PDB file of C-alpha atoms and ligand atoms in Angstrom:
ATOM      1  CA  MET O1068       0.046   0.029   0.048  1.00  0.00           C
ATOM      2  CA  GLU O1069       1.076   3.564  -1.201  1.00  0.00           C
ATOM      3  CA  SER O1070       1.445   5.979   2.064  1.00  0.00           C
ATOM      4  CA  TRP O1071       0.366   8.842   1.635  1.00  0.00           C
ATOM      5  CA  GLU O1072       3.641  10.576   1.829  1.00  0.00           C
ATOM      6  CA  GLU O1073       4.074   8.823  -1.362  1.00  0.00           C
ATOM      7  CA  LYS O1074       1.313   9.928  -2.886  1.00  0.00           C
ATOM      8  CA  LEU O1075       1.615  13.412  -1.766  1.00  0.00           C
ATOM      9  CA  SER O1076       5.509  13.154  -3.583  1.00  0.00           C
ATOM     10  CA  LYS O1077       4.130  11.609  -6.724  1.00  0.00           C
ATOM     11  CA  TRP O1078       1.613  14.361  -7.681  1.00  0.00           C
ATOM     12  CA  PHE O1079       3.993  16.920  -6.725  1.00  0.00           C
ATOM     13  CA  ASN O1080       6.431  15.388  -9.043  1.00  0.00           C
ATOM     14  CA  SER O1081       4.269  14.649 -11.781  1.00  0.00           C
ATOM     15  CA  TYR O1082       3.088  18.634 -11.406  1.00  0.00           C
ATOM     16  CA  CYS O1083       6.513  19.360 -11.877  1.00  0.00           C
ATOM     17  CA  ASN O1084       7.227  17.678 -14.468  1.00  0.00           C
ATOM     18  CA  SER O1085       3.789  18.802 -16.407  1.00  0.00           C
ATOM     19  CA  PHE O1086       5.560  21.986 -17.522  1.00  0.00           C
ATOM     20  CA  LYS O1087       7.169  21.397 -21.025  1.00  0.00           C
ATOM     21  CA  GLY O1088       9.171  23.804 -23.027  1.00  0.00           C
ATOM     22  CA  LEU O1089      11.394  24.952 -20.462  1.00  0.00           C
ATOM     23  CA  THR O1090      15.319  26.221 -21.018  1.00  0.00           C
ATOM     24  CA  ASP O1091      17.814  24.543 -19.381  1.00  0.00           C
ATOM     25  CA  GLU O1092      18.418  27.328 -16.749  1.00  0.00           C
ATOM     26  CA  GLN O1093      14.419  27.410 -15.635  1.00  0.00           C
ATOM     27  CA  ARG O1094      15.029  23.067 -15.282  1.00  0.00           C
ATOM     28  CA  ARG O1095      17.894  23.331 -12.798  1.00  0.00           C
ATOM     29  CA  ASP O1096      15.593  26.135 -11.258  1.00  0.00           C
ATOM     30  CA  PHE O1097      12.816  23.701 -11.001  1.00  0.00           C
ATOM     31  CA  ASP O1098      15.017  20.791  -9.876  1.00  0.00           C
ATOM     32  CA  ILE O1099      16.204  23.189  -6.872  1.00  0.00           C
ATOM     33  CA  LYS O1100      12.857  24.080  -5.862  1.00  0.00           C
ATOM     34  CA  ARG O1101      11.934  20.191  -5.996  1.00  0.00           C
ATOM     35  CA  ASP O1102      14.826  19.350  -4.010  1.00  0.00           C
ATOM     36  CA  HIS O1103      14.013  22.351  -1.220  1.00  0.00           C
ATOM     37  CA  SER O1104      10.599  21.515  -1.304  1.00  0.00           C
ATOM     38  CA  ILE O1105      11.105  17.852  -0.362  1.00  0.00           C
ATOM     39  CA  ARG O1106      13.720  18.531   2.235  1.00  0.00           C
ATOM     40  CA  VAL O1107      11.595  21.070   4.051  1.00  0.00           C
ATOM     41  CA  ALA O1108       8.584  18.293   3.800  1.00  0.00           C
ATOM     42  CA  ASN O1109      10.652  16.124   5.637  1.00  0.00           C
ATOM     43  CA  PHE O1110      12.676  18.611   7.846  1.00  0.00           C
ATOM     44  CA  SER O1111       9.188  19.843   8.875  1.00  0.00           C
ATOM     45  CA  VAL O1112       8.143  16.689   9.855  1.00  0.00           C
ATOM     46  CA  GLN O1113      11.039  16.003  12.255  1.00  0.00           C
ATOM     47  CA  LEU O1114      10.657  18.932  14.046  1.00  0.00           C
ATOM     48  CA  ALA O1115       6.491  18.437  14.323  1.00  0.00           C
ATOM     49  CA  ASP O1116       7.623  15.061  16.036  1.00  0.00           C
ATOM     50  CA  LYS O1117      10.365  17.219  18.221  1.00  0.00           C
ATOM     51  CA  LEU O1118       6.706  19.203  19.447  1.00  0.00           C
ATOM     52  CA  GLY O1119       5.220  16.456  20.330  1.00  0.00           C
ATOM     53  CA  PHE O1120       2.775  16.944  17.079  1.00  0.00           C
ATOM     54  CA  SER O1121       0.418  14.216  16.731  1.00  0.00           C
ATOM     55  CA  VAL O1122       0.063  11.854  13.617  1.00  0.00           C
ATOM     56  CA  GLU O1123      -2.370  13.666  12.124  1.00  0.00           C
ATOM     57  CA  GLU O1124      -0.453  16.939  12.876  1.00  0.00           C
ATOM     58  CA  GLN O1125       2.235  15.943  11.417  1.00  0.00           C
ATOM     59  CA  LYS O1126       0.612  14.500   8.026  1.00  0.00           C
ATOM     60  CA  LEU O1127      -0.350  18.309   7.953  1.00  0.00           C
ATOM     61  CA  ALA O1128       3.474  19.555   8.267  1.00  0.00           C
ATOM     62  CA  TYR O1129       4.536  17.515   5.999  1.00  0.00           C
ATOM     63  CA  PHE O1130       1.710  18.894   3.556  1.00  0.00           C
ATOM     64  CA  VAL O1131       2.507  22.119   4.022  1.00  0.00           C
ATOM     65  CA  GLY O1132       6.382  21.875   3.454  1.00  0.00           C
ATOM     66  CA  LEU O1133       6.065  19.340   0.483  1.00  0.00           C
ATOM     67  CA  PHE O1134       3.845  22.432  -1.085  1.00  0.00           C
ATOM     68  CA  HIS O1135       5.042  26.310   0.896  1.00  0.00           C
ATOM     69  CA  ASP O1136       6.629  26.628  -2.357  1.00  0.00           C
ATOM     70  CA  VAL O1137       4.572  24.561  -5.098  1.00  0.00           C
ATOM     71  CA  GLY O1138       3.787  27.931  -6.690  1.00  0.00           C
ATOM     72  CA  ARG O1139       6.926  28.847  -7.828  1.00  0.00           C
ATOM     73  CA  PHE O1140       7.095  26.667 -10.763  1.00  0.00           C
ATOM     74  CA  ARG O1141       4.123  28.655 -12.369  1.00  0.00           C
ATOM     75  CA  GLN O1142       6.081  31.511 -11.069  1.00  0.00           C
ATOM     76  CA  LEU O1143       9.600  30.858 -13.371  1.00  0.00           C
ATOM     77  CA  LYS O1144       7.127  29.794 -16.266  1.00  0.00           C
ATOM     78  CA  GLU O1145       5.103  32.706 -16.758  1.00  0.00           C
ATOM     79  CA  PHE O1146       7.749  35.601 -15.527  1.00  0.00           C
ATOM     80  CA  ASN O1147      10.689  33.873 -15.476  1.00  0.00           C
ATOM     81  CA  THR O1148      11.840  35.265 -12.443  1.00  0.00           C
ATOM     82  CA  PHE O1149      11.881  33.976  -8.199  1.00  0.00           C
ATOM     83  CA  ASN O1150      11.906  37.805  -7.516  1.00  0.00           C
ATOM     84  CA  ASP O1151       8.090  38.024  -6.137  1.00  0.00           C
ATOM     85  CA  ALA O1152       8.409  41.919  -5.973  1.00  0.00           C
ATOM     86  CA  LYS O1153       8.967  41.807 -10.149  1.00  0.00           C
ATOM     87  CA  SER O1154       6.073  39.105 -10.626  1.00  0.00           C
ATOM     88  CA  VAL O1155       3.832  37.305  -7.785  1.00  0.00           C
ATOM     89  CA  ASP O1156       3.297  36.451  -4.271  1.00  0.00           C
ATOM     90  CA  HIS O1157       4.831  33.108  -4.585  1.00  0.00           C
ATOM     91  CA  ALA O1158       3.055  31.912  -1.657  1.00  0.00           C
ATOM     92  CA  LYS O1159      -0.488  32.980  -2.499  1.00  0.00           C
ATOM     93  CA  TYR O1160       0.393  31.341  -5.930  1.00  0.00           C
ATOM     94  CA  SER O1161       1.001  27.961  -4.317  1.00  0.00           C
ATOM     95  CA  VAL O1162      -2.817  28.020  -2.470  1.00  0.00           C
ATOM     96  CA  GLU O1163      -3.856  29.167  -5.874  1.00  0.00           C
ATOM     97  CA  VAL O1164      -2.252  25.992  -7.228  1.00  0.00           C
ATOM     98  CA  LEU O1165      -3.284  23.632  -4.539  1.00  0.00           C
ATOM     99  CA  ASN O1166      -7.178  25.005  -4.375  1.00  0.00           C
ATOM    100  CA  GLU O1167      -7.280  24.693  -8.420  1.00  0.00           C
ATOM    101  CA  ASN O1168      -6.156  20.908  -8.239  1.00  0.00           C
ATOM    102  CA  GLY O1169      -8.257  20.071  -5.558  1.00  0.00           C
ATOM    103  CA  LEU O1170      -5.528  19.210  -2.869  1.00  0.00           C
ATOM    104  CA  PHE O1171      -7.857  20.690  -0.228  1.00  0.00           C
ATOM    105  CA  GLU O1172     -10.662  18.538  -0.582  1.00  0.00           C
ATOM    106  CA  LYS O1173      -9.151  15.530   1.271  1.00  0.00           C
ATOM    107  CA  PHE O1174      -9.180  17.842   4.587  1.00  0.00           C
ATOM    108  CA  GLU O1175     -11.606  18.935   6.861  1.00  0.00           C
ATOM    109  CA  MET O1176     -12.313  22.744   6.764  1.00  0.00           C
ATOM    110  CA  GLU O1177     -10.372  23.494   9.463  1.00  0.00           C
ATOM    111  CA  ASP O1178      -7.158  21.932   8.336  1.00  0.00           C
ATOM    112  CA  VAL O1179      -7.777  23.631   5.112  1.00  0.00           C
ATOM    113  CA  GLY O1180      -8.086  26.722   6.871  1.00  0.00           C
ATOM    114  CA  LEU O1181      -4.570  25.788   8.867  1.00  0.00           C
ATOM    115  CA  ILE O1182      -1.981  25.321   5.786  1.00  0.00           C
ATOM    116  CA  ILE O1183      -3.535  28.449   3.763  1.00  0.00           C
ATOM    117  CA  THR O1184      -2.191  30.179   6.817  1.00  0.00           C
ATOM    118  CA  ALA O1185       0.839  29.301   6.989  1.00  0.00           C
ATOM    119  CA  ILE O1186       1.643  28.638   3.471  1.00  0.00           C
ATOM    120  CA  GLN O1187       0.531  32.407   2.827  1.00  0.00           C
ATOM    121  CA  ASN O1188       2.792  34.108   5.795  1.00  0.00           C
ATOM    122  CA  HIS O1189       5.847  31.362   5.264  1.00  0.00           C
ATOM    123  CA  ASN O1190       7.707  34.080   2.795  1.00  0.00           C
ATOM    124  CA  LYS O1191       6.528  37.491   4.849  1.00  0.00           C
ATOM    125  CA  LEU O1192       8.175  39.390   7.065  1.00  0.00           C
ATOM    126  CA  GLN O1193       6.425  38.949   9.848  1.00  0.00           C
ATOM    127  CA  LEU O1194       3.361  37.089  10.799  1.00  0.00           C
ATOM    128  CA  PRO O1195       0.008  38.933  10.960  1.00  0.00           C
ATOM    129  CA  GLY O1196      -1.019  39.856  14.606  1.00  0.00           C
ATOM    130  CA  LYS O1197      -4.209  37.700  14.810  1.00  0.00           C
ATOM    131  CA  LEU O1198      -3.650  34.331  14.359  1.00  0.00           C
ATOM    132  CA  THR O1199      -4.947  31.400  16.464  1.00  0.00           C
ATOM    133  CA  GLU O1200      -2.705  29.248  19.037  1.00  0.00           C
ATOM    134  CA  ASN O1201      -2.982  26.390  16.002  1.00  0.00           C
ATOM    135  CA  GLU O1202      -2.677  28.685  13.194  1.00  0.00           C
ATOM    136  CA  LEU O1203       0.623  29.804  14.320  1.00  0.00           C
ATOM    137  CA  LYS O1204       2.032  27.083  15.164  1.00  0.00           C
ATOM    138  CA  PHE O1205       2.359  25.777  11.637  1.00  0.00           C
ATOM    139  CA  ALA O1206       3.146  28.776  10.255  1.00  0.00           C
ATOM    140  CA  LYS O1207       6.025  29.026  12.852  1.00  0.00           C
ATOM    141  CA  LEU O1208       6.595  25.338  11.872  1.00  0.00           C
ATOM    142  CA  ILE O1209       7.019  26.328   8.155  1.00  0.00           C
ATOM    143  CA  ARG O1210       9.062  29.237   8.508  1.00  0.00           C
ATOM    144  CA  ASP O1211      11.504  27.268  10.717  1.00  0.00           C
ATOM    145  CA  ALA O1212      11.773  24.333   8.150  1.00  0.00           C
ATOM    146  CA  ASP O1213      12.047  26.974   5.077  1.00  0.00           C
ATOM    147  CA  LYS O1214      15.175  29.169   6.737  1.00  0.00           C
ATOM    148  CA  ILE O1215      16.930  25.841   7.821  1.00  0.00           C
ATOM    149  CA  ASP O1216      16.925  24.392   4.255  1.00  0.00           C
ATOM    150  CA  ILE O1217      17.869  27.280   3.047  1.00  0.00           C
ATOM    151  CA  LEU O1218      20.557  27.986   5.536  1.00  0.00           C
ATOM    152  CA  LYS O1219      21.237  24.261   5.122  1.00  0.00           C
ATOM    153  CA  VAL O1220      21.958  25.073   0.811  1.00  0.00           C
ATOM    154  CA  LEU O1221      23.436  28.484   1.613  1.00  0.00           C
ATOM    155  CA  THR O1222      26.304  27.091   3.429  1.00  0.00           C
ATOM    156  CA  GLU O1223      27.099  24.493   1.076  1.00  0.00           C
ATOM    157  CA  TYR O1224      27.313  26.663  -1.389  1.00  0.00           C
ATOM    158  CA  TYR O1225      29.722  29.106   0.372  1.00  0.00           C
ATOM    159  CA  SER O1226      32.206  25.751   1.273  1.00  0.00           C
ATOM    160  CA  THR O1227      32.353  24.737  -1.982  1.00  0.00           C
ATOM    161  CA  ARG O1228      31.814  27.395  -4.490  1.00  0.00           C
ATOM    162  CA  ASN O1229      33.290  26.491  -7.116  1.00  0.00           C
ATOM    163  CA  GLY O1230      32.691  29.719  -8.995  1.00  0.00           C
ATOM    164  CA  VAL O1231      29.320  28.584 -10.894  1.00  0.00           C
ATOM    165  CA  ALA O1232      27.178  31.493  -9.452  1.00  0.00           C
ATOM    166  CA  ASN O1233      24.270  30.242  -8.524  1.00  0.00           C
ATOM    167  CA  HIS O1234      21.799  33.786  -8.800  1.00  0.00           C
ATOM    168  CA  THR O1235      18.682  31.498  -6.524  1.00  0.00           C
ATOM    169  CA  LEU O1236      21.155  32.290  -3.926  1.00  0.00           C
ATOM    170  CA  THR O1237      22.828  35.434  -4.555  1.00  0.00           C
ATOM    171  CA  TRP O1238      20.303  37.426  -6.255  1.00  0.00           C
ATOM    172  CA  GLU O1239      23.075  38.731  -8.751  1.00  0.00           C
ATOM    173  CA  LEU O1240      24.378  41.357  -6.487  1.00  0.00           C
ATOM    174  CA  PRO O1241      28.033  42.805  -6.565  1.00  0.00           C
ATOM    175  CA  LYS O1242      30.211  41.298  -4.267  1.00  0.00           C
ATOM    176  CA  GLY O1243      30.324  44.824  -2.199  1.00  0.00           C
ATOM    177  CA  SER O1244      32.892  45.278   0.175  1.00  0.00           C
ATOM    178  CA  SER O1245      30.872  46.690   3.621  1.00  0.00           C
ATOM    179  CA  VAL O1246      27.973  46.094   5.470  1.00  0.00           C
ATOM    180  CA  SER O1247      25.499  48.358   4.412  1.00  0.00           C
ATOM    181  CA  LYS O1248      24.142  51.074   7.307  1.00  0.00           C
ATOM    182  CA  THR O1249      20.674  50.645   7.293  1.00  0.00           C
ATOM    183  CA  VAL O1250      21.215  46.386   6.898  1.00  0.00           C
ATOM    184  CA  ALA O1251      23.762  46.809  10.235  1.00  0.00           C
ATOM    185  CA  LYS O1252      21.392  49.039  12.310  1.00  0.00           C
ATOM    186  CA  GLU O1253      18.386  46.266  11.304  1.00  0.00           C
ATOM    187  CA  ILE O1254      20.568  43.518  12.545  1.00  0.00           C
ATOM    188  CA  LEU O1255      21.870  45.000  15.957  1.00  0.00           C
ATOM    189  CA  ASP O1256      18.495  46.307  17.097  1.00  0.00           C
ATOM    190  CA  GLU O1257      17.476  42.346  16.774  1.00  0.00           C
ATOM    191  CA  LYS O1258      15.705  42.377  13.844  1.00  0.00           C
ATOM    192  CA  LEU O1259      15.394  40.604  10.214  1.00  0.00           C
ATOM    193  CA  VAL O1260      17.065  42.360   7.618  1.00  0.00           C
ATOM    194  CA  SER O1261      14.639  43.490   5.229  1.00  0.00           C
ATOM    195  CA  LYS O1262      15.151  42.045   1.374  1.00  0.00           C
ATOM    196  CA  LYS O1263      14.437  45.826   0.072  1.00  0.00           C
ATOM    197  CA  ASN O1264      17.648  46.884   1.932  1.00  0.00           C
ATOM    198  CA  VAL O1265      20.028  44.452   1.156  1.00  0.00           C
ATOM    199  CA  LEU O1266      22.649  45.689  -1.512  1.00  0.00           C
ATOM    200  CA  SER O1267      24.957  43.051  -1.738  1.00  0.00           C
ATOM    201  CA  GLU O1268      26.462  39.579  -1.556  1.00  0.00           C
ATOM    202  CA  ILE O1269      27.626  40.940   1.900  1.00  0.00           C
ATOM    203  CA  ASP O1270      24.072  42.009   2.533  1.00  0.00           C
ATOM    204  CA  VAL O1271      22.245  38.966   1.947  1.00  0.00           C
ATOM    205  CA  LYS O1272      24.986  37.168   4.219  1.00  0.00           C
ATOM    206  CA  ILE O1273      24.416  39.713   6.961  1.00  0.00           C
ATOM    207  CA  MET O1274      20.457  38.885   6.204  1.00  0.00           C
ATOM    208  CA  GLN O1275      20.971  35.105   6.544  1.00  0.00           C
ATOM    209  CA  MET O1276      22.288  35.749   9.864  1.00  0.00           C
ATOM    210  CA  SER O1277      19.840  38.230  11.359  1.00  0.00           C
ATOM    211  CA  TRP O1278      16.893  35.042  10.709  1.00  0.00           C
ATOM    212  CA  VAL O1279      18.002  33.987  14.194  1.00  0.00           C
ATOM    213  CA  TYR O1280      15.955  36.268  14.917  1.00  0.00           C
ATOM    214  CA  ASP O1281      12.776  34.886  13.410  1.00  0.00           C
ATOM    215  CA  LEU O1282      13.490  31.065  14.788  1.00  0.00           C
ATOM    216  CA  ASN O1283      10.384  30.318  16.339  1.00  0.00           C
ATOM    217  CA  TYR O1284      11.618  26.543  17.986  1.00  0.00           C
ATOM    218  CA  ARG O1285      14.417  25.810  20.172  1.00  0.00           C
ATOM    219  CA  PHE O1286      15.163  22.556  18.119  1.00  0.00           C
ATOM    220  CA  SER O1287      15.707  24.943  14.991  1.00  0.00           C
ATOM    221  CA  PHE O1288      18.446  26.764  17.038  1.00  0.00           C
ATOM    222  CA  GLU O1289      19.934  23.345  17.757  1.00  0.00           C
ATOM    223  CA  HIS O1290      20.158  22.154  14.391  1.00  0.00           C
ATOM    224  CA  LEU O1291      21.708  25.550  13.318  1.00  0.00           C
ATOM    225  CA  LEU O1292      24.153  25.305  15.625  1.00  0.00           C
ATOM    226  CA  LYS O1293      24.973  21.924  15.549  1.00  0.00           C
ATOM    227  CA  ASN O1294      25.570  22.577  11.466  1.00  0.00           C
ATOM    228  CA  ARG O1295      27.986  25.700  12.132  1.00  0.00           C
ATOM    229  CA  PHE O1296      25.635  27.601   9.653  1.00  0.00           C
ATOM    230  CA  LEU O1297      26.732  31.237  11.629  1.00  0.00           C
ATOM    231  CA  GLU O1298      30.263  30.341  11.307  1.00  0.00           C
ATOM    232  CA  THR O1299      30.117  28.826   7.771  1.00  0.00           C
ATOM    233  CA  ILE O1300      28.384  32.287   7.039  1.00  0.00           C
ATOM    234  CA  TYR O1301      31.180  34.281   8.728  1.00  0.00           C
ATOM    235  CA  ASN O1302      33.460  32.644   7.670  1.00  0.00           C
ATOM    236  CA  THR O1303      33.414  33.996   3.949  1.00  0.00           C
ATOM    237  CA  LEU O1304      32.476  37.791   5.086  1.00  0.00           C
ATOM    238  CA  PRO O1305      35.754  40.283   5.104  1.00  0.00           C
ATOM    239  CA  LYS O1306      36.552  40.657   8.914  1.00  0.00           C
ATOM    240  CA  ASN O1307      36.511  43.961  10.816  1.00  0.00           C
ATOM    241  CA  ASP O1308      35.014  45.370  13.729  1.00  0.00           C
ATOM    242  CA  LEU O1309      31.234  45.759  12.541  1.00  0.00           C
ATOM    243  CA  VAL O1310      30.854  42.005  11.168  1.00  0.00           C
ATOM    244  CA  ILE O1311      32.674  40.506  14.041  1.00  0.00           C
ATOM    245  CA  GLU O1312      30.332  42.261  16.627  1.00  0.00           C
ATOM    246  CA  ILE O1313      27.252  41.235  14.111  1.00  0.00           C
ATOM    247  CA  TYR O1314      28.416  37.510  14.565  1.00  0.00           C
ATOM    248  CA  ARG O1315      29.229  37.549  17.985  1.00  0.00           C
ATOM    249  CA  ASN O1316      25.283  38.896  18.609  1.00  0.00           C
ATOM    250  CA  VAL O1317      23.850  36.381  16.295  1.00  0.00           C
ATOM    251  CA  LYS O1318      25.504  33.283  17.956  1.00  0.00           C
ATOM    252  CA  VAL O1319      25.195  34.124  21.249  1.00  0.00           C
ATOM    253  CA  TYR O1320      21.608  35.152  20.721  1.00  0.00           C
ATOM    254  CA  SER O1321      21.327  31.454  19.862  1.00  0.00           C
ATOM    255  CA  GLU O1322      23.222  29.792  22.565  1.00  0.00           C
ATOM    256  CA  ASN O1323      21.157  31.695  24.959  1.00  0.00           C
ATOM    257  CA  ILE O1324      18.117  30.012  23.528  1.00  0.00           C
ATOM    258  CA  ILE O1325      19.097  26.748  24.066  1.00  0.00           C
ATOM    259  CA  TYR O1326      20.408  27.302  27.335  1.00  0.00           C
ATOM    260  CA  ASN O1327      17.307  29.052  28.698  1.00  0.00           C
ATOM    261  CA  ARG O1328      13.848  27.919  26.720  1.00  0.00           C
TER     262      ARG O1328
HETATM  263 FE1  FE2 K1953       8.674  29.835  -0.265  1.00  0.00          FE
END
């Protein structure tokens, strides 16, 4: 008997493969997003298990993880970019794709609400203020799982960089020589760095470090520290007082969460 997860991942793969006439570059970007989604789904279940979610809730976590970015494929096909500001909100597209393909039909109304809220808010700077406890549970979970996987991919890329630029990771920005002022201010204020202030590859890395201020669960911090994500990013940055201060802050913040939570 095919498991629920197998059925879903089968549907997911055939949906990815249903897009025809892609360029080689688009095909590569599709593969990157497909692999990311599968890893996020698996990490979401791991996280949900650690958090003591029920089996049914773990299924929802898997579903949200697998499909949070499913709108990316249509976005790339229609607009040839992953840049939401230049195209559409990909999270909104993800919900539309699921709805149009009848993927919500097997769920209770309440669960559909949880899924939609989690997916729709996974890419926003902040979660909206008025979420219920249950909505928050899943919305926080996908935000953590998504960030942890991006950090994994990025740090692998930074440490094995072979000259082939991956624009889905660097956004084709100039290398830069120092941290931009507004970016430095945001991270030193223990805030997420907003994409609009990011001007160089150095800023991108600082923004990635600032994600610690938006991780929700202790297990995510454990994973982050165990895999040395922060060090790996720091090691690729030019060393100066500001960079050292930023690194020290994010590291101490993360360690404190593990020891105090
Ligand atoms: Fe996303």
